[in-house]
Amino acid sequence: MAKYFDVHPQTPQPRTISTVADSLRSGALIAYPTDSCFALGCRMGNHDGLERIRSIRRLDDRHHFTLMCENFAQLGQFVHIDNNVFRAIKAATPGSYTFILPATKEVPRRLMHPKKKTVGVRIPDHTVTKALLAELGEPLVSSTLLLPGEDEPMTQGWEIKERLDHVLDAVVDSGDCGTEPTTVVDFSSGRADIIRHGAGNPTRFE
């Protein structure tokens, strides 16, 4: 049964954020809000959590997982990024963008695209997410909470709790956070290739 955490959207309760971070360190899989929509998240080393995300969303091994990072210093540990790409991404973050980049050796192989050796990264602009990442001190492996056969991600924390109670360990709810996933930009070739139009304005990369 998933624990339910009601978190203030502007001033997240430190004790609650700390409790959620501790549960993640203990192997929890959570649903949590971002600046685009709800996501599923677990620690990088949580193999069981990763497989549960794959199962919930019915993902194959070509799916790009996203490392939700607190800041650029953290992001830079997990992807290779040249100066031109750095400037382009820096200008667009924090925000509703996911960037596909070559992964460093710090990224577990099971998180990478099997052939391209790339991974998704992003720096969110959401108060609760930022508080959780700061408390955790490491990225969250994340995937949009979009269930198989559905056109839009789930938007209500209580509904997520109700429908996924048996497969999640916790639901973090801070109110409605939208239904549009991030704009995804593939920089693995050194040039911007928009592979999904979403919540982030894509024109800066066109």
mmCIF file of C-alpha atoms in Angstrom:
data_model
loop_
_atom_site.group_PDB
_atom_site.id
_atom_site.type_symbol
_atom_site.label_atom_id
_atom_site.label_comp_id
_atom_site.label_asym_id
_atom_site.label_seq_id
_atom_site.Cartn_x
_atom_site.Cartn_y
_atom_site.Cartn_z
ATOM 1 C CA MET A 1 0.000 0.000 0.000
ATOM 2 C CA ALA A 2 1.385 3.390 -1.039
ATOM 3 C CA LYS A 3 1.854 6.131 1.535
ATOM 4 C CA TYR A 4 0.239 9.440 0.596
ATOM 5 C CA PHE A 5 2.086 12.720 1.211
ATOM 6 C CA ASP A 6 0.215 16.010 0.832
ATOM 7 C CA VAL A 7 2.918 18.631 0.225
ATOM 8 C CA HIS A 8 2.485 22.404 0.037
ATOM 9 C CA PRO A 9 3.266 23.530 -3.542
ATOM 10 C CA GLN A 10 5.153 26.710 -2.583
ATOM 11 C CA THR A 11 6.599 25.854 0.822
ATOM 12 C CA PRO A 12 7.130 22.084 0.992
ATOM 13 C CA GLN A 13 7.230 20.790 4.569
ATOM 14 C CA PRO A 14 10.894 19.866 5.288
ATOM 15 C CA ARG A 15 9.963 16.915 7.484
ATOM 16 C CA THR A 16 7.745 15.430 4.778
ATOM 17 C CA ILE A 17 10.399 15.936 2.089
ATOM 18 C CA SER A 18 12.961 14.272 4.358
ATOM 19 C CA THR A 19 10.640 11.309 4.930
ATOM 20 C CA VAL A 20 10.133 10.840 1.177
ATOM 21 C CA ALA A 21 13.889 11.078 0.548
ATOM 22 C CA ASP A 22 14.526 8.443 3.239
ATOM 23 C CA SER A 23 11.998 6.134 1.619
ATOM 24 C CA LEU A 24 13.752 6.551 -1.733
ATOM 25 C CA ARG A 25 17.079 5.657 -0.101
ATOM 26 C CA SER A 26 15.386 2.546 1.260
ATOM 27 C CA GLY A 27 14.330 1.415 -2.217
ATOM 28 C CA ALA A 28 10.947 3.072 -2.705
ATOM 29 C CA LEU A 29 9.271 3.753 -6.039
ATOM 30 C CA ILE A 30 7.255 6.969 -5.898
ATOM 31 C CA ALA A 31 4.894 9.047 -7.986
ATOM 32 C CA TYR A 32 5.741 12.741 -7.734
ATOM 33 C CA PRO A 33 4.867 16.064 -9.399
ATOM 34 C CA THR A 34 7.114 17.912 -11.859
ATOM 35 C CA ASP A 35 6.821 21.103 -13.896
ATOM 36 C CA SER A 36 5.252 19.151 -16.774
ATOM 37 C CA CYS A 37 3.240 16.298 -15.227
ATOM 38 C CA PHE A 38 3.430 13.521 -12.660
ATOM 39 C CA ALA A 39 6.365 11.128 -12.938
ATOM 40 C CA LEU A 40 7.471 7.799 -11.514
ATOM 41 C CA GLY A 41 10.823 7.940 -9.734
ATOM 42 C CA CYS A 42 13.411 5.877 -7.871
ATOM 43 C CA ARG A 43 17.139 5.979 -7.080
ATOM 44 C CA MET A 44 19.648 5.102 -9.796
ATOM 45 C CA GLY A 45 20.793 1.950 -8.039
ATOM 46 C CA ASN A 46 17.273 0.683 -7.435
ATOM 47 C CA HIS A 47 17.060 -2.191 -9.921
ATOM 48 C CA ASP A 48 13.701 -3.374 -8.569
ATOM 49 C CA GLY A 49 12.261 0.148 -8.849
ATOM 50 C CA LEU A 50 13.444 0.405 -12.437
ATOM 51 C CA GLU A 51 11.814 -2.897 -13.358
ATOM 52 C CA ARG A 52 8.603 -1.785 -11.677
ATOM 53 C CA ILE A 53 8.572 1.372 -13.813
ATOM 54 C CA ARG A 54 9.062 -0.783 -16.916
ATOM 55 C CA SER A 55 6.218 -3.036 -15.804
ATOM 56 C CA ILE A 56 3.788 -0.212 -14.945
ATOM 57 C CA ARG A 57 4.397 1.529 -18.268
ATOM 58 C CA ARG A 58 5.144 -1.621 -20.331
ATOM 59 C CA LEU A 59 8.408 -0.155 -21.626
ATOM 60 C CA ASP A 60 10.945 -1.952 -23.796
ATOM 61 C CA ASP A 61 14.730 -1.680 -23.464
ATOM 62 C CA ARG A 62 14.884 1.154 -26.026
ATOM 63 C CA HIS A 63 13.069 3.540 -23.703
ATOM 64 C CA HIS A 64 15.098 6.549 -22.606
ATOM 65 C CA PHE A 65 14.865 6.970 -18.858
ATOM 66 C CA THR A 66 15.444 10.466 -17.514
ATOM 67 C CA LEU A 67 17.801 11.478 -14.733
ATOM 68 C CA MET A 68 16.025 14.279 -12.886
ATOM 69 C CA CYS A 69 18.873 16.500 -11.676
ATOM 70 C CA GLU A 70 18.970 19.262 -9.087
ATOM 71 C CA ASN A 71 21.398 21.504 -10.997
ATOM 72 C CA PHE A 72 24.025 21.668 -13.750
ATOM 73 C CA ALA A 73 26.843 20.496 -11.479
ATOM 74 C CA GLN A 74 24.930 17.277 -10.884
ATOM 75 C CA LEU A 75 23.851 16.903 -14.501
ATOM 76 C CA GLY A 76 27.453 17.219 -15.683
ATOM 77 C CA GLN A 77 28.459 14.084 -13.771
ATOM 78 C CA PHE A 78 26.207 11.872 -15.882
ATOM 79 C CA VAL A 79 26.399 13.153 -19.480
ATOM 80 C CA HIS A 80 29.073 14.324 -21.887
ATOM 81 C CA ILE A 81 28.338 17.869 -22.994
ATOM 82 C CA ASP A 82 30.388 20.226 -25.197
ATOM 83 C CA ASN A 83 30.464 24.010 -24.912
ATOM 84 C CA ASN A 84 27.901 24.779 -27.631
ATOM 85 C CA VAL A 85 25.402 22.268 -26.292
ATOM 86 C CA PHE A 86 26.095 23.441 -22.741
ATOM 87 C CA ARG A 87 25.136 27.012 -23.644
ATOM 88 C CA ALA A 88 21.950 25.940 -25.401
ATOM 89 C CA ILE A 89 20.810 23.746 -22.511
ATOM 90 C CA LYS A 90 21.870 26.259 -19.856
ATOM 91 C CA ALA A 91 19.667 28.919 -21.455
ATOM 92 C CA ALA A 92 16.635 26.611 -21.302
ATOM 93 C CA THR A 93 16.949 25.311 -17.759
ATOM 94 C CA PRO A 94 15.413 24.866 -15.321
ATOM 95 C CA GLY A 95 12.337 24.052 -17.352
ATOM 96 C CA SER A 96 10.106 21.507 -19.045
ATOM 97 C CA TYR A 97 12.755 20.002 -21.309
ATOM 98 C CA THR A 98 14.428 16.596 -21.433
ATOM 99 C CA PHE A 99 17.794 16.399 -23.195
ATOM 100 C CA ILE A 100 19.211 13.210 -24.698
ATOM 101 C CA LEU A 101 23.023 13.136 -24.367
ATOM 102 C CA PRO A 102 25.860 10.585 -24.342
ATOM 103 C CA ALA A 103 26.070 8.993 -20.893
ATOM 104 C CA THR A 104 29.197 8.944 -18.748
ATOM 105 C CA LYS A 105 30.461 5.881 -16.890
ATOM 106 C CA GLU A 106 28.551 7.104 -13.829
ATOM 107 C CA VAL A 107 25.298 5.979 -15.463
ATOM 108 C CA PRO A 108 24.348 2.315 -14.950
ATOM 109 C CA ARG A 109 24.234 0.472 -18.271
ATOM 110 C CA ARG A 110 20.614 -0.570 -17.765
ATOM 111 C CA LEU A 111 19.567 3.113 -17.841
ATOM 112 C CA MET A 112 21.241 3.801 -21.193
ATOM 113 C CA HIS A 113 19.830 3.281 -24.660
ATOM 114 C CA PRO A 114 21.306 -0.142 -25.524
ATOM 115 C CA LYS A 115 22.851 0.930 -28.837
ATOM 116 C CA LYS A 116 23.372 4.690 -28.550
ATOM 117 C CA LYS A 117 24.647 4.677 -24.925
ATOM 118 C CA THR A 118 22.633 7.830 -24.287
ATOM 119 C CA VAL A 119 20.413 8.890 -21.409
ATOM 120 C CA GLY A 120 17.830 11.596 -20.790
ATOM 121 C CA VAL A 121 18.573 14.397 -18.321
ATOM 122 C CA ARG A 122 16.625 17.370 -17.094
ATOM 123 C CA ILE A 123 16.562 20.092 -14.463
ATOM 124 C CA PRO A 124 12.966 20.748 -13.407
ATOM 125 C CA ASP A 125 11.414 24.048 -12.413
ATOM 126 C CA HIS A 126 9.051 22.782 -9.722
ATOM 127 C CA THR A 127 9.390 23.769 -6.080
ATOM 128 C CA VAL A 128 8.530 20.366 -4.613
ATOM 129 C CA THR A 129 10.727 18.435 -7.041
ATOM 130 C CA LYS A 130 13.666 20.756 -6.402
ATOM 131 C CA ALA A 131 13.245 20.382 -2.635
ATOM 132 C CA LEU A 132 13.177 16.588 -2.950
ATOM 133 C CA LEU A 133 16.265 16.475 -5.197
ATOM 134 C CA ALA A 134 18.166 18.784 -2.840
ATOM 135 C CA GLU A 135 17.302 16.570 0.134
ATOM 136 C CA LEU A 136 18.129 13.351 -1.721
ATOM 137 C CA GLY A 137 21.471 14.657 -2.993
ATOM 138 C CA GLU A 138 21.392 12.595 -6.198
ATOM 139 C CA PRO A 139 19.278 12.333 -9.361
ATOM 140 C CA LEU A 140 15.976 10.509 -9.548
ATOM 141 C CA VAL A 141 15.524 7.990 -12.340
ATOM 142 C CA SER A 142 12.213 9.128 -13.794
ATOM 143 C CA SER A 143 9.590 8.353 -16.383
ATOM 144 C CA THR A 144 6.338 10.161 -17.175
ATOM 145 C CA LEU A 145 3.363 8.615 -15.375
ATOM 146 C CA LEU A 146 1.559 7.670 -18.574
ATOM 147 C CA LEU A 147 -0.238 4.352 -18.325
ATOM 148 C CA PRO A 148 -0.438 1.938 -21.268
ATOM 149 C CA GLY A 149 -3.298 2.711 -23.660
ATOM 150 C CA GLU A 150 -3.931 6.186 -22.249
ATOM 151 C CA ASP A 151 -3.396 9.445 -24.148
ATOM 152 C CA GLU A 152 -2.613 11.726 -21.208
ATOM 153 C CA PRO A 153 -0.626 11.325 -17.983
ATOM 154 C CA MET A 154 -2.479 11.062 -14.697
ATOM 155 C CA THR A 155 -2.976 14.430 -12.995
ATOM 156 C CA GLN A 156 -4.564 13.804 -9.591
ATOM 157 C CA GLY A 157 -2.550 12.461 -6.675
ATOM 158 C CA TRP A 158 -5.562 10.763 -5.067
ATOM 159 C CA GLU A 159 -6.356 8.973 -8.336
ATOM 160 C CA ILE A 160 -2.751 7.792 -8.669
ATOM 161 C CA LYS A 161 -2.917 6.481 -5.109
ATOM 162 C CA GLU A 162 -6.194 4.719 -5.853
ATOM 163 C CA ARG A 163 -5.153 3.101 -9.139
ATOM 164 C CA LEU A 164 -1.502 2.280 -8.396
ATOM 165 C CA ASP A 165 -1.710 1.617 -4.660
ATOM 166 C CA HIS A 166 -0.481 -1.961 -5.093
ATOM 167 C CA VAL A 167 2.617 -1.121 -7.183
ATOM 168 C CA LEU A 168 3.877 2.146 -5.642
ATOM 169 C CA ASP A 169 5.437 2.821 -2.249
ATOM 170 C CA ALA A 170 4.484 6.503 -2.035
ATOM 171 C CA VAL A 171 2.547 9.261 -3.800
ATOM 172 C CA VAL A 172 3.703 12.852 -3.373
ATOM 173 C CA ASP A 173 0.878 15.288 -4.138
ATOM 174 C CA SER A 174 1.153 19.077 -4.312
ATOM 175 C CA GLY A 175 -1.856 19.764 -6.506
ATOM 176 C CA ASP A 176 -2.380 19.790 -10.253
ATOM 177 C CA CYS A 177 0.849 19.962 -12.257
ATOM 178 C CA GLY A 178 -0.419 19.653 -15.824
ATOM 179 C CA THR A 179 -0.820 16.925 -18.431
ATOM 180 C CA GLU A 180 1.802 17.773 -21.039
ATOM 181 C CA PRO A 181 5.124 15.882 -20.897
ATOM 182 C CA THR A 182 8.421 17.637 -21.501
ATOM 183 C CA THR A 183 9.756 18.701 -24.862
ATOM 184 C CA VAL A 184 12.522 16.203 -25.704
ATOM 185 C CA VAL A 185 15.633 17.421 -27.523
ATOM 186 C CA ASP A 186 18.251 14.933 -28.716
ATOM 187 C CA PHE A 187 21.733 16.492 -28.603
ATOM 188 C CA SER A 188 23.628 13.201 -28.947
ATOM 189 C CA SER A 189 24.867 14.179 -32.428
ATOM 190 C CA GLY A 190 25.950 17.632 -31.263
ATOM 191 C CA ARG A 191 22.975 19.297 -32.950
ATOM 192 C CA ALA A 192 19.436 19.799 -31.659
ATOM 193 C CA ASP A 193 16.909 17.259 -32.891
ATOM 194 C CA ILE A 194 13.435 17.725 -31.402
ATOM 195 C CA ILE A 195 11.946 14.264 -30.955
ATOM 196 C CA ARG A 196 8.885 15.265 -28.923
ATOM 197 C CA HIS A 197 7.047 18.571 -28.761
ATOM 198 C CA GLY A 198 5.735 19.143 -25.254
ATOM 199 C CA ALA A 199 5.477 21.636 -22.417
ATOM 200 C CA GLY A 200 8.763 23.445 -23.133
ATOM 201 C CA ASN A 201 8.776 25.969 -25.983
ATOM 202 C CA PRO A 202 10.620 24.160 -28.816
ATOM 203 C CA THR A 203 11.341 27.222 -30.984
ATOM 204 C CA ARG A 204 14.694 27.947 -29.291
ATOM 205 C CA PHE A 205 15.967 24.598 -30.620
ATOM 206 C CA GLU A 206 14.478 24.714 -34.124
#
